[in-house]
Short mmCIF file of C-alpha atoms in Angstrom, two decimals:
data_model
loop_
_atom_site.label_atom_id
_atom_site.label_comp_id
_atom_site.label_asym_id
_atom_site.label_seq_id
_atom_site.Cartn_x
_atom_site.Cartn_y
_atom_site.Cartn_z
CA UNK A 121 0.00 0.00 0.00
CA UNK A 122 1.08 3.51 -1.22
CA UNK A 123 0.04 6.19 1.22
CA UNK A 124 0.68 10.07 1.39
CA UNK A 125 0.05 11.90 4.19
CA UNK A 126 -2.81 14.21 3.45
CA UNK A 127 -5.99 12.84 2.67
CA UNK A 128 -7.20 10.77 -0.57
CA UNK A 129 -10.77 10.06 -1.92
CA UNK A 130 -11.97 6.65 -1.74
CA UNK A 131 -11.07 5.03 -5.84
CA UNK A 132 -13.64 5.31 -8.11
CA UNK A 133 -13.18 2.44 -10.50
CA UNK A 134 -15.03 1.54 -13.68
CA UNK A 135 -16.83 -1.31 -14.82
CA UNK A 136 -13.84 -3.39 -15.97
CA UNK A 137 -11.58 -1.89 -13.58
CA UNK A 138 -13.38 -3.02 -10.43
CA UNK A 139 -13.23 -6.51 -12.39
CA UNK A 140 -10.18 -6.57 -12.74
CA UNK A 141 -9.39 -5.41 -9.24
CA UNK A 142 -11.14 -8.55 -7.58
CA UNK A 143 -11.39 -11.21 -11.19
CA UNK A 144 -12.12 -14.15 -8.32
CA UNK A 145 -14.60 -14.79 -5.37
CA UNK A 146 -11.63 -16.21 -3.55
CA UNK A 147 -7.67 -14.65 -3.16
CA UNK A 148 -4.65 -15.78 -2.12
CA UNK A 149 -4.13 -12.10 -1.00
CA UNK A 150 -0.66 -11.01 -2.21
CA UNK A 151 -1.36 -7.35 -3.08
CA UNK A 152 -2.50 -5.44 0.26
CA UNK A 153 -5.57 -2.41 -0.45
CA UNK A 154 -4.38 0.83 -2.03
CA UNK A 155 -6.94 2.67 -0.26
CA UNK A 156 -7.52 4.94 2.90
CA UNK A 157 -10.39 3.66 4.76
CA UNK A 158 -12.53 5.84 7.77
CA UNK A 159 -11.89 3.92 11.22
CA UNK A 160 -15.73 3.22 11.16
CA UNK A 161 -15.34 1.03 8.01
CA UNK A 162 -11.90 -0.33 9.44
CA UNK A 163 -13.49 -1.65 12.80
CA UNK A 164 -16.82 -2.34 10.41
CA UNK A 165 -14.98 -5.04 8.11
CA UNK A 166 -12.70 -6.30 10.85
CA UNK A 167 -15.89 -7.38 12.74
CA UNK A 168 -17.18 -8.46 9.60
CA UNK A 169 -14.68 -10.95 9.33
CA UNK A 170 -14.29 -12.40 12.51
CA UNK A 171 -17.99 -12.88 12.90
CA UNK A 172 -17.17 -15.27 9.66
CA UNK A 173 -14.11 -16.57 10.76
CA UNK A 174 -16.09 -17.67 13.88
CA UNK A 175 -18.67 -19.34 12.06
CA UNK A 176 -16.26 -21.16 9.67
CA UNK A 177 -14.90 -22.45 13.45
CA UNK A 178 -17.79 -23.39 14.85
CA UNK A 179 -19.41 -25.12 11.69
CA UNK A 180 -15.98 -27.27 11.38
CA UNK A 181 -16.54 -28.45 14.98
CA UNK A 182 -20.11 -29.29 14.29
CA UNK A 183 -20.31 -30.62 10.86
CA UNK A 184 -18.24 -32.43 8.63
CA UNK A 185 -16.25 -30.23 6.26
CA UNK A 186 -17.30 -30.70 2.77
CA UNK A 187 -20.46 -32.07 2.68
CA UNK A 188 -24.02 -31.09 3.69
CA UNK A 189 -25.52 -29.51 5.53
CA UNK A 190 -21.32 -28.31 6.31
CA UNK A 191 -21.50 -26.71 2.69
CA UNK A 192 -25.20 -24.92 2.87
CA UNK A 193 -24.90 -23.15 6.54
CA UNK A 194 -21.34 -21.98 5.37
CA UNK A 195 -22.93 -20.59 2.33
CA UNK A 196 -25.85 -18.80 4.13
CA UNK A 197 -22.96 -16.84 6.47
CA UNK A 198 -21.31 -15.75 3.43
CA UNK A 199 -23.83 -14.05 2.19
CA UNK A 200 -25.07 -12.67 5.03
CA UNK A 201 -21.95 -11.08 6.12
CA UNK A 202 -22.36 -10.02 2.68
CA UNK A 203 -19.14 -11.67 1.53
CA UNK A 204 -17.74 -12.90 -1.75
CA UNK A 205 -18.39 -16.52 -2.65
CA UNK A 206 -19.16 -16.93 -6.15
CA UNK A 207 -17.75 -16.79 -9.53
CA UNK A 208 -21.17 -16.22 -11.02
CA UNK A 209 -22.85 -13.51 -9.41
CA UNK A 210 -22.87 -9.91 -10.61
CA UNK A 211 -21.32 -6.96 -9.17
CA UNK A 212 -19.17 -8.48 -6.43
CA UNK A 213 -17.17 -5.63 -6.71
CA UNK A 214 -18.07 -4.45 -3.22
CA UNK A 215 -17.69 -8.25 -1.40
CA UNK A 216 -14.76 -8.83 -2.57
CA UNK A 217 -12.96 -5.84 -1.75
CA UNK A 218 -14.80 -6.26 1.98
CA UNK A 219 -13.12 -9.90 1.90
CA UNK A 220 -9.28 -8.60 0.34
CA UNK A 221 -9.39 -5.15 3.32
CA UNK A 222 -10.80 -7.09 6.16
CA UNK A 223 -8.38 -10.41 6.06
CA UNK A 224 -5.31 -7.32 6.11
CA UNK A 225 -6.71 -5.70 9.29
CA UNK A 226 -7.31 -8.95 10.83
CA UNK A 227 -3.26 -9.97 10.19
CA UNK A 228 -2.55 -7.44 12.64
CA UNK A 229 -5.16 -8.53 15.48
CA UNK A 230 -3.85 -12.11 15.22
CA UNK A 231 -0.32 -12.02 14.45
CA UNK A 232 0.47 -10.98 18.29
CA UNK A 233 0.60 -14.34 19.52
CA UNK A 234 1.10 -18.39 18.59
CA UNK A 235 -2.19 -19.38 19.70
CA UNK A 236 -3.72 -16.19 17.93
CA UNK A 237 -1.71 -17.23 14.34
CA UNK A 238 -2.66 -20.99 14.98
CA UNK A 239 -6.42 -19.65 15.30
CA UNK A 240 -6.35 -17.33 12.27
CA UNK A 241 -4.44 -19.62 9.98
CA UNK A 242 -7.00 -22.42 10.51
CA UNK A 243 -10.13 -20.66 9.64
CA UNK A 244 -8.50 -18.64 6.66
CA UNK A 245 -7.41 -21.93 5.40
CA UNK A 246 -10.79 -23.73 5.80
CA UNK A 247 -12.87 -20.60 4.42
CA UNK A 248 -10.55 -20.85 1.50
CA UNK A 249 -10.85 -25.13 1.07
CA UNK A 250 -14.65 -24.08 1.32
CA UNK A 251 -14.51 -20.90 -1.89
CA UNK A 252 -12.46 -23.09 -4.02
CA UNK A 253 -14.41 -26.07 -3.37
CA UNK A 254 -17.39 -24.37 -5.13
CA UNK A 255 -14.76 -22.48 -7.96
CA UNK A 256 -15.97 -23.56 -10.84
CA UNK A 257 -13.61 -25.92 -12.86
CA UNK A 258 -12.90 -23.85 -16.21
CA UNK A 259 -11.90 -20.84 -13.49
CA UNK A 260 -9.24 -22.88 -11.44
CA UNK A 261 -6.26 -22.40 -13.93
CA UNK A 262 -6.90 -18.88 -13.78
CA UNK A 263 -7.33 -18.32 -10.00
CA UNK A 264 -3.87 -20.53 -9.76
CA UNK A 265 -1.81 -18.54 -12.52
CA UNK A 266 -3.34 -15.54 -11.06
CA UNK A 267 -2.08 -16.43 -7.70
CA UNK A 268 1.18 -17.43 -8.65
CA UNK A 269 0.35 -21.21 -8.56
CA UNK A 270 0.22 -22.25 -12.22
CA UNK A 271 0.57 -25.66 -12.88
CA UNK A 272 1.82 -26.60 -16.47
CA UNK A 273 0.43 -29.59 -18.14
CA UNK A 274 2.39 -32.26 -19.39
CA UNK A 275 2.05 -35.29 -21.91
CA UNK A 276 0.31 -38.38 -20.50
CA UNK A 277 3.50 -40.24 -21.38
CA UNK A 278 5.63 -38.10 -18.88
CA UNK A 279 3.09 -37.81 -16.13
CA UNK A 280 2.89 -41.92 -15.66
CA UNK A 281 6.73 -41.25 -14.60
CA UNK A 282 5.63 -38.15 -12.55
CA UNK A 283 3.11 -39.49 -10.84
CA UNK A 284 3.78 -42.95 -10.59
CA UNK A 285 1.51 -45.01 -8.07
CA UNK A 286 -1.15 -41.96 -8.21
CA UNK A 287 -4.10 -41.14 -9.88
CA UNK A 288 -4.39 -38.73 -13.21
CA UNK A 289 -6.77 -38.12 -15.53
CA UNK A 290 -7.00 -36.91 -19.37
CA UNK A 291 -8.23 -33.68 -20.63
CA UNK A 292 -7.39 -32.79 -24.68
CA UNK A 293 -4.34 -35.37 -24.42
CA UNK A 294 -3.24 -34.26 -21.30
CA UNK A 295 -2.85 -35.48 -17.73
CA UNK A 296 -3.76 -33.59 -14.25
CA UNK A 297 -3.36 -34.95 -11.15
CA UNK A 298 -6.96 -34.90 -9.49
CA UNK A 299 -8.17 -31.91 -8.08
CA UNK A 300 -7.82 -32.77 -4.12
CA UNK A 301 -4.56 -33.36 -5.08
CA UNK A 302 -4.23 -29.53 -6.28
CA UNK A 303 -6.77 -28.59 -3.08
CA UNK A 304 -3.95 -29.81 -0.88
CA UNK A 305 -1.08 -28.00 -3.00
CA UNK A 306 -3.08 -24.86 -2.57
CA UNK A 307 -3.86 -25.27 1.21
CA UNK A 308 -0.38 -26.07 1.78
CA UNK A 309 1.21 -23.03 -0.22
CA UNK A 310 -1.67 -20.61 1.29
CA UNK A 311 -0.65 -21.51 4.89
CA UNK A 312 2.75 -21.61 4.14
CA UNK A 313 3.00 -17.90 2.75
CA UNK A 314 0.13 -16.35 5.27
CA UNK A 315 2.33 -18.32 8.74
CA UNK A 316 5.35 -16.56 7.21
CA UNK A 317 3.64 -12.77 6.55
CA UNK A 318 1.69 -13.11 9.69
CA UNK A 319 5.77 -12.96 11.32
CA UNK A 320 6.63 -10.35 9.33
CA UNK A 321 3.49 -8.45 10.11
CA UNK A 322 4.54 -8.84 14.13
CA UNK A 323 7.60 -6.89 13.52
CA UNK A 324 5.38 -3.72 12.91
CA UNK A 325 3.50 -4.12 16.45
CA UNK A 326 5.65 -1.73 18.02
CA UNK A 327 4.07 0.97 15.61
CA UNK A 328 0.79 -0.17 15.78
CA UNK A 329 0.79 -0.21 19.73
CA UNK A 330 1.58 3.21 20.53
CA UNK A 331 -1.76 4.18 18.24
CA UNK A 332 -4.85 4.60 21.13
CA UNK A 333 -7.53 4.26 18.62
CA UNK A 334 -6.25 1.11 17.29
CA UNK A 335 -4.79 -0.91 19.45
CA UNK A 336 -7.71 -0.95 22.13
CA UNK A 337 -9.37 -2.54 18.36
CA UNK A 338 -7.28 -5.05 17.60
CA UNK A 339 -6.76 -6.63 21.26
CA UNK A 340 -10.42 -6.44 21.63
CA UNK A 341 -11.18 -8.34 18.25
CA UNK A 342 -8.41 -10.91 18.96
CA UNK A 343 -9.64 -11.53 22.46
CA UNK A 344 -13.36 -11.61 21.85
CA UNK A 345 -13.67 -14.04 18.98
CA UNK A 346 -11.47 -17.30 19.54
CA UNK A 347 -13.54 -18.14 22.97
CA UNK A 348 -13.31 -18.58 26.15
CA UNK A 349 -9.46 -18.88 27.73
CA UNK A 350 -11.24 -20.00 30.76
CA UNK A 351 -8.00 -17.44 32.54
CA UNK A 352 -10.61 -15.71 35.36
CA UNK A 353 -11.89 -18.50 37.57
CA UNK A 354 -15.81 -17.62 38.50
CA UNK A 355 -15.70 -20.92 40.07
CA UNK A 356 -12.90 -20.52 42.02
CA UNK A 357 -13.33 -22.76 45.15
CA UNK A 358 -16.65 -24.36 44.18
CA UNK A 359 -14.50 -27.50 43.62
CA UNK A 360 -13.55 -29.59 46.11
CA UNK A 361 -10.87 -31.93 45.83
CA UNK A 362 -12.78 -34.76 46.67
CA UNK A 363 -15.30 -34.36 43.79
CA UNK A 364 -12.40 -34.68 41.26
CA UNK A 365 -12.76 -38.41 40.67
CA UNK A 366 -16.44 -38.49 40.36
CA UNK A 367 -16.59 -35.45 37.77
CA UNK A 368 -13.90 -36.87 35.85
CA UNK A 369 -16.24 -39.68 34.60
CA UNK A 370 -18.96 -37.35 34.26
CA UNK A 371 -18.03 -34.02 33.23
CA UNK A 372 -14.25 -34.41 32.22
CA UNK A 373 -13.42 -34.81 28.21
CA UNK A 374 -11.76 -38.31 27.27
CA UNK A 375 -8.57 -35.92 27.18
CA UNK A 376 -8.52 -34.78 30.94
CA UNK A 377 -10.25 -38.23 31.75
CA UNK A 378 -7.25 -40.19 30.38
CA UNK A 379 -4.67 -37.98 32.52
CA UNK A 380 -6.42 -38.00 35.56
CA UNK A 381 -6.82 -41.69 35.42
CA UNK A 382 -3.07 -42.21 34.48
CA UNK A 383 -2.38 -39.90 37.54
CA UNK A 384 -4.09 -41.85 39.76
CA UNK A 385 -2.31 -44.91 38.62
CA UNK A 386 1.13 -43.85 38.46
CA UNK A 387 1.07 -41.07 40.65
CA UNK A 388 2.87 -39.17 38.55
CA UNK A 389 2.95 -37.31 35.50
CA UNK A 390 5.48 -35.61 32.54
CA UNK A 391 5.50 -31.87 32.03
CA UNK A 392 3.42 -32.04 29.06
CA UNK A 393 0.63 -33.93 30.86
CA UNK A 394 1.04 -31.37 34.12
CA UNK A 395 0.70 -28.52 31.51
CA UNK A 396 -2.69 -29.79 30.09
CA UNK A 397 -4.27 -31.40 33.26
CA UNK A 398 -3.25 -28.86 35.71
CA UNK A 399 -4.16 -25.68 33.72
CA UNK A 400 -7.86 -27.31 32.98
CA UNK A 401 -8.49 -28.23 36.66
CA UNK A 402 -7.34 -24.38 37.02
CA UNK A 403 -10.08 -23.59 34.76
CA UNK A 404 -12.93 -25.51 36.09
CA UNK A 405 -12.14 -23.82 39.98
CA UNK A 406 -9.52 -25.05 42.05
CA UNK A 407 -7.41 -22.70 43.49
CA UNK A 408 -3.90 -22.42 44.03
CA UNK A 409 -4.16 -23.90 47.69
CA UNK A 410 -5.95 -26.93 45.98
CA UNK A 411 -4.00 -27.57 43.26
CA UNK A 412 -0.37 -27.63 45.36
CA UNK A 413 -2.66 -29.89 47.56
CA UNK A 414 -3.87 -31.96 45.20
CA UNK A 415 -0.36 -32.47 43.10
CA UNK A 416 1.18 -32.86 46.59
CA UNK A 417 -0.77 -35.66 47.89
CA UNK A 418 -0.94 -37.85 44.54
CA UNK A 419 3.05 -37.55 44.07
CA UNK A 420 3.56 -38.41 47.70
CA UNK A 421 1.83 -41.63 46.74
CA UNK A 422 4.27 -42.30 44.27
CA UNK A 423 6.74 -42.51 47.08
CA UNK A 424 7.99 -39.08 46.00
CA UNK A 425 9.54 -37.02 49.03
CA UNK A 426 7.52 -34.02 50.07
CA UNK A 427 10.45 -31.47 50.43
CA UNK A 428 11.56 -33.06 46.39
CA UNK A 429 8.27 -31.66 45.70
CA UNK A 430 7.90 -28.11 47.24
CA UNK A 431 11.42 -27.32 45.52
CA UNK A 432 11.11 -28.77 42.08
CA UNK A 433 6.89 -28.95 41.51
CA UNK A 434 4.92 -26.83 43.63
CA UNK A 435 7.55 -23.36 41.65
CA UNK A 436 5.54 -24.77 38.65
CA UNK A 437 2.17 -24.77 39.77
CA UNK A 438 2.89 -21.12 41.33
CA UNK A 439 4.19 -20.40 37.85
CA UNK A 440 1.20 -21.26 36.27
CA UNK A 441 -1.06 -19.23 38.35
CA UNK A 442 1.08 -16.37 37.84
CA UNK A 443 2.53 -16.10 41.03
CA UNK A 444 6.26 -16.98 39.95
CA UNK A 445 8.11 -15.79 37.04
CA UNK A 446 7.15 -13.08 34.90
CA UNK A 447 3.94 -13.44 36.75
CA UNK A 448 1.69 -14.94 33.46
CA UNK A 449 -1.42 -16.06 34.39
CA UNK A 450 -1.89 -18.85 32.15
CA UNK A 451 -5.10 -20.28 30.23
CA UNK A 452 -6.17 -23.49 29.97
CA UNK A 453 -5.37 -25.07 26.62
CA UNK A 454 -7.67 -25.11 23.88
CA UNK A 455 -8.88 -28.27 21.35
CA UNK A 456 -6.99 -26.74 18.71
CA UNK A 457 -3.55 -26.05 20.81
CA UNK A 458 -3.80 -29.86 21.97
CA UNK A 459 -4.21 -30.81 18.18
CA UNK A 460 -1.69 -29.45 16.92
CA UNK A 461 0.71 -28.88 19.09
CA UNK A 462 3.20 -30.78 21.60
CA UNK A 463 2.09 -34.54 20.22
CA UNK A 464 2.92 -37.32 23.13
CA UNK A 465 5.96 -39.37 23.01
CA UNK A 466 6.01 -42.94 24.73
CA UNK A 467 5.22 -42.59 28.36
CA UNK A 468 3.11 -39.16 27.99
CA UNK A 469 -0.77 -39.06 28.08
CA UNK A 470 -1.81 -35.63 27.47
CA UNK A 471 -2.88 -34.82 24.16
CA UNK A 472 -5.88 -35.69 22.39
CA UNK A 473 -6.98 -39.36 22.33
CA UNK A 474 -9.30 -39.03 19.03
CA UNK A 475 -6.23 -37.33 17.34
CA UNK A 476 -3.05 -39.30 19.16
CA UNK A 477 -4.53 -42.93 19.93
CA UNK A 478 -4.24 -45.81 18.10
CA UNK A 479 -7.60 -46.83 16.58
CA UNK A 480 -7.85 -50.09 18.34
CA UNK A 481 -6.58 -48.21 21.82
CA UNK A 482 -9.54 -45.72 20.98
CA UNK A 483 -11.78 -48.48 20.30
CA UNK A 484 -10.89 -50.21 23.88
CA UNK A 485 -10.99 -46.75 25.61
CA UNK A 486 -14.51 -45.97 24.36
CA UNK A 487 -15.83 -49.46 25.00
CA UNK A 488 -14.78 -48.94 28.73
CA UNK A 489 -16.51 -46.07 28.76
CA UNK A 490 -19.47 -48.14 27.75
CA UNK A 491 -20.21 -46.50 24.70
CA UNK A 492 -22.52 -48.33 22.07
CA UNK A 493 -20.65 -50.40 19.44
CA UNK A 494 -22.93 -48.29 16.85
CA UNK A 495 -21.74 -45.14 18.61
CA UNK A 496 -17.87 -46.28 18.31
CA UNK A 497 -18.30 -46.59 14.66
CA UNK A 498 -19.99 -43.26 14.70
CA UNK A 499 -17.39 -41.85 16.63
CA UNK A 500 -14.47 -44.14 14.89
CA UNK A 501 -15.51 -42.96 11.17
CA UNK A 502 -15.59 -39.46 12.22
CA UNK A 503 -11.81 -39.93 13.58
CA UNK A 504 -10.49 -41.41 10.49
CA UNK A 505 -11.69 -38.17 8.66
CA UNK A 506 -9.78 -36.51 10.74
CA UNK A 507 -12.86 -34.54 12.59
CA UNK A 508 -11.29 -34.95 15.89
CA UNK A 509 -13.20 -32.12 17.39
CA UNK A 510 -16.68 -33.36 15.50
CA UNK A 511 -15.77 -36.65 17.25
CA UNK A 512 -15.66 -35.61 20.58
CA UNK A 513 -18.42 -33.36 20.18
CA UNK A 514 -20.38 -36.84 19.24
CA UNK A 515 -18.98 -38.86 22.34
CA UNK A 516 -20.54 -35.45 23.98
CA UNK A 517 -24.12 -36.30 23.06
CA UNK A 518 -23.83 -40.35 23.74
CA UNK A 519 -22.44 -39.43 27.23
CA UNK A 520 -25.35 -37.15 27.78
CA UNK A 521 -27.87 -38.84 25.98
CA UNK A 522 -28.76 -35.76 24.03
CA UNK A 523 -29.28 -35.87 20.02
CA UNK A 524 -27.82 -32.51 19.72
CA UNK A 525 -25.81 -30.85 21.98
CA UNK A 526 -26.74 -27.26 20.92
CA UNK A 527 -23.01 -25.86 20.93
CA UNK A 528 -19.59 -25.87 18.64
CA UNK A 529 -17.09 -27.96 21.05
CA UNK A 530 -13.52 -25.74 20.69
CA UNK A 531 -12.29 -26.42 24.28
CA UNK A 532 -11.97 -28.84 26.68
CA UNK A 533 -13.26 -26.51 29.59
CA UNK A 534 -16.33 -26.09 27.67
CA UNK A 535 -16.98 -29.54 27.69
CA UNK A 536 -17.18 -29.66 31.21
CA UNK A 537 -18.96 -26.17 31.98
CA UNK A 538 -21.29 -27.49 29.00
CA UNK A 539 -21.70 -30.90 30.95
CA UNK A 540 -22.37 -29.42 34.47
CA UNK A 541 -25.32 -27.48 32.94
CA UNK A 542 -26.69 -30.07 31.75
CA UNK A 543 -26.03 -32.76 35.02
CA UNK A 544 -27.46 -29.96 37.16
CA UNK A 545 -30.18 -28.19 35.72
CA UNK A 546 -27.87 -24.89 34.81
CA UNK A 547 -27.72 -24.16 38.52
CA UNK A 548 -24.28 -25.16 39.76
CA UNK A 549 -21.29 -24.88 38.01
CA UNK A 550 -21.76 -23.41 35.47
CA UNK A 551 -19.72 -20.80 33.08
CA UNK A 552 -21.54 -18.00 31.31
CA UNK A 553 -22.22 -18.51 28.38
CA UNK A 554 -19.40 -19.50 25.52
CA UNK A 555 -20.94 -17.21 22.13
CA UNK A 556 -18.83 -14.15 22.47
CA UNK A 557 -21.14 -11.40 22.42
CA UNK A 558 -21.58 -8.85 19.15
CA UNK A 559 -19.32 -5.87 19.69
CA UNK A 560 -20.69 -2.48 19.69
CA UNK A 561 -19.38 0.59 18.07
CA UNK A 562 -17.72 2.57 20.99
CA UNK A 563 -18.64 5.99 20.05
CA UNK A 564 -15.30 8.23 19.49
CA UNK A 565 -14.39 11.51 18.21
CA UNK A 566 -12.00 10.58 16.22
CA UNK A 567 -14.40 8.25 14.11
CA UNK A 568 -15.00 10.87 11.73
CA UNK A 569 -11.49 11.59 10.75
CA UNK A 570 -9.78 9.50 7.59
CA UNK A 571 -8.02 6.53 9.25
CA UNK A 572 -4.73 7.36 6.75
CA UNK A 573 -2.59 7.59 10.02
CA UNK A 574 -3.78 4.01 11.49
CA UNK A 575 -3.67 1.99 8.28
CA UNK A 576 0.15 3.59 7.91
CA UNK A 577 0.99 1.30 10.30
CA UNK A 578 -1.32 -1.54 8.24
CA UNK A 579 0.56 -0.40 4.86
CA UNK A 580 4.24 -0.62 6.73
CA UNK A 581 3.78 -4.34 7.62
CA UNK A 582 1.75 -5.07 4.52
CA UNK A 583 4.87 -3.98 2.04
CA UNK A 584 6.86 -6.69 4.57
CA UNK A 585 4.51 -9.32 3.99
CA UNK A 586 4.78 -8.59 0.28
CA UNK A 587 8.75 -8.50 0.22
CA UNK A 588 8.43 -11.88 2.39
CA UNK A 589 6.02 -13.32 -0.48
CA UNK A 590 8.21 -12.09 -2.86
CA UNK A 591 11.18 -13.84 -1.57
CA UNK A 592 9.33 -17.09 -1.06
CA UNK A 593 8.21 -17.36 -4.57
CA UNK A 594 11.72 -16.56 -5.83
CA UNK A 595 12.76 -19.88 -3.81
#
C-alpha cells in the first residue's frame, strides 16, 4: 500500500476496472488495499470478518467439512456477512474488496501471539478449502496462474513417470493430477505464505501499539472471537478436591479423563501432561491452595519425598497461576492447541486421544466407557476423517444422551462447563455462556477523521509481507 500523508478520496473504479481489481470470489491475497479507509469502516470489516471466521470455526466443529448440511450453513454466512463466494454472481465488486481489506486488518489482530496465528491460519485456510471447493472448474487455472500457482500440463506419457503409483486423468491429451490433489497443493502453499507474513506483520506491532484508537481494536477483536481462555476462575473454590474423581467420569473430556486416570495410577505425570491437566483443573475452579494440595498428595503416593516436591513442583504450579516468574497467568489449553501442538511421546498421556490414539486403543478406551458399538463406529468414522473435534463433540451427546448438543465444542473446559449445565439443571457450576457477544461501536471523536494515520501502520507491515512473499516465490 502507497500512502501520502494528506488525505485521498476513496477510488472510483469503472466497470472493468473493479473486475479486474477482484477477477475471483476467492484470493490468495498477495497485493494489500491501495486505499484509505474511515476507522468506522476499518473496525466495520474487521468485525465483519471475525464474525465469519467464527462461524467457519464453529461449523468445522459441528459438521463435517465438505459435505451437507457443512457446505449450505457456510454458504448462508457468506452471504449474510455479505461476503464474496461466487464466480457467477454480478457486481461483487463491493464483497470482494470487503473480503481482500478485512483479512489485512485482521493480520494485525492475530499475528500478536502463537495461539492467535494458529487460530487465524486455521479458519482462513478452511474458508478458502470451502470458496475453491465451489470455484468452478474452467476458473481454477486462472485463479492458480493468477495467484502465482500455475501448474503446467504435461504429456500423459511423462506424467505416468511423474506421478507414478497416483491417480491422473486426461483432458485434450493431457494429464492432471486430481483436483484434491491440487486442493492440498493450494492449502499447503496458502498456509505456508500467510504463517510466514503473519511474522513479518509482528515486527510492525511496536508501531501499531503506541496508536490509542487502534490498538484498544485489535486486542479487543483478537480476544473476543477465539472463545473462552477460561483465565478468570468464577468458580474458584466451588471444587472440592474430593469431587475430582467423580466429575472426571462425568463431566471431564476423554482428554482430561485419560490424565487424571493415568495420575491416579502412576502417581505421577510428565510436564506435558502437568501442563494440560493442571491448567484445565485451574479452569474448572480449584485454586492455588488446591491444586499444590492436590499435586502434593498424589506424588507423595508415588513414594515421591515431600520437600523433592515443594522445591522442584509446587515453583511450577505457582508459575502457572502467575505467582512466579514473569507473573503470566496462564489459560487453559484449547482443542486446537492440543491438536496441533506438543504430540505425546512414549510414556506421555496428554494430548488428544481421538487425534493421538491408536484406533484399536480408541476403540478399547470408548468401549470402557461403555459406549454403544454403533456409537464407536460413529465416533471411529468421524476420527479417520480426521474430525477430531466433531468426534468428541459426538462422544458429547452419547455421554449425555442428548441428540444434539446445541453448541460448537472448541475447548476442553467447555466440555465440562457445558456438561455441568446439563447434570445440574444450569444451577451449579456453570460458566456464562461460551458465544462471544456482538461488539458495539464505541462511540469516538476521532471516528469521523480519515483513518490514513492508522492503516500507515497496516501499509508498513503489509509492504513486509509482500517483500516476504516475494522472496518465497523466488525460492
Amino acid at each position: 500500500m502507497q500512502f501520502s500523508g494528506g488525505m485521498r478520496k476513496k477510488l472510483r473504479l469503472g466497470g472493468d476496472q473493479r473486475k479486474a481489481s477482484y477477477p475471483h470470489s476467492l484470493q490468495f491475497y498477495l497485493e494489500p488495499p491501495s486505499e484509505n479507509i474511515s476507522l468506522i469502516e476499518f473496525e466495520s470489516l474487521a468485525i465483519d470478518r471475525v464474525k465469519l471466521l467464527k462461524a467457519v470455526e464453529n461449523l468445522g466443529v459441528s459438521y463435517v467439512k465438505g459435505i451437507e448440511p457443512y457446505q449450505s450453513k457456510l454458504e448462508n454466512e457468506i452471504r449474510r456477512l455479505k461476503f464474496s463466494f461466487r464466480e457467477s454472481l454480478e457486481d461483487e465488486y463491493e464483497p470482494r474488496r470487503k473480503d481482500h481489506i478485512s483479512h489485512f486488518i485482521l493480520r494485525l489482530a492475530y499475528c500478536q501471539s502463537e495461539d492467535l496465528r494458529r487460530w487465524f491460519i486455521q479458519q482462513e485456510m478452511d474458508l478458502l478449502r470451502f470458496r475453491f471447493s465451489i470455484l468452478p472448474k474452467d476458473k481454477i487455472r486462472n485463479f492458480l496462474k493468477d495467484s502465482h500457482l500455475q501448474f503446467e500440463a504435461i504429456p500423459f506419457a511423462d506424467a505416468l513417470d511423474l506421478f507414478r503409483g497416483r491417480k491422473v486423468y486426461l483432458e485434450g491429451g493431457f494429464a492432471y493430477v486430481p483436483l484434491r490433489d491440487i486442493v492440498a497443493i493450494v492449502l499447503n502453499e496458502f498456509r505456508a505464505k500467510l504463517s510466514k507474513a503473519l511474522a513479518l506483520t509482528a515486527r510492525s506491532l511496536p508501531a501499531v501499539q503506541s496508536d490509542e484508537r487502534l490498538q484498544p481494536l485489535l486486542n479487543h477483536l483478537s480476544h473476543s472471537y477465539t472463545g473462552q481462555d477460561y483465565t478468570i476462575q468464577k468458580n474458584a473454590g466451588k471444587i472440592s478436591l474430593d469431587q475430582i474423581d467423580s466429575l472426571s467420569t462425568k463431566s471431564f473430556p476423554p482428554c482430561m479423563r485419560q490424565l487424571h486416570k493415568a495420575l491416579r495410577e502412576n502417581h505421577h505425570l510428565r510436564h506435558g501432561g502437568r501442563m494440560q491437566y493442571g491448567l484445565f483443573l485451574k479452569g474448572i475452579g480449584l485454586t492455588l491452595e488446591q491444586a499444590l494440595q492436590f499435586w502434593k498428595q498424589e506424588f507423595i503416593r508415588g513414594k515421591m519425598d515431600p520437600d523433592k516436591f515443594d522445591k522442584g513442583y509446587s515453583y511450577n504450579i505457582r508459575h502457572s497461576f502467575g505467582k512466579e516468574g514473569k507473573r503470566t497467568d496462564y489459560t487453559p489449553f484449547s482443542c486446537l492447541k492440543i491438536i496441533l501442538t506438543n504430540p505425546p511421546g512414549q510414556g506421555d498421556y496428554h494430548g488428544c486421544p481421538f487425534r493421538h490414539s491408536d484406533p484399536e486403543l480408541l476403540k478399547q478406551k470408548l468401549q470402557s466407557y461403555k459406549i454403544s458399538p454403533a456409537g464407536i463406529n460413529q465416533i471411529l468414522d468421524l476420527v479417520k476423517g480426521t474430525h477430531y473435534q466433531v468426534a468428541c463433540q459426538k462422544y458429547f451427546e452419547m455421554i449425555h444422551n442428548v441428540d444434539d448438543c446445541g453448541f460448537s465444542l472448541n475447548h476442553p473446559n467447555q466440555f465440562f462447563f457445558e456438561s455441568q449445565r446439563i447434570l445440574n439443571g444450569s444451577k451449579d457450576i456453570r460458566k456464562e455462556s461460551i458465544q462471544p457477544e456482538t461488539p458495539q461501536p464505541k462511540p469516538s471523536v476521532q471516528k469521523t477523521k480519515d483513518a490514513s494515520s492508522a492503516l500507515a501502520y497496516l501499509n508498513s507491515s503489509l509492504e513486509m509481507d509482500m517483500e516476504g512473499l516475494e522472496d518465497y516465490f523466488s525460492e
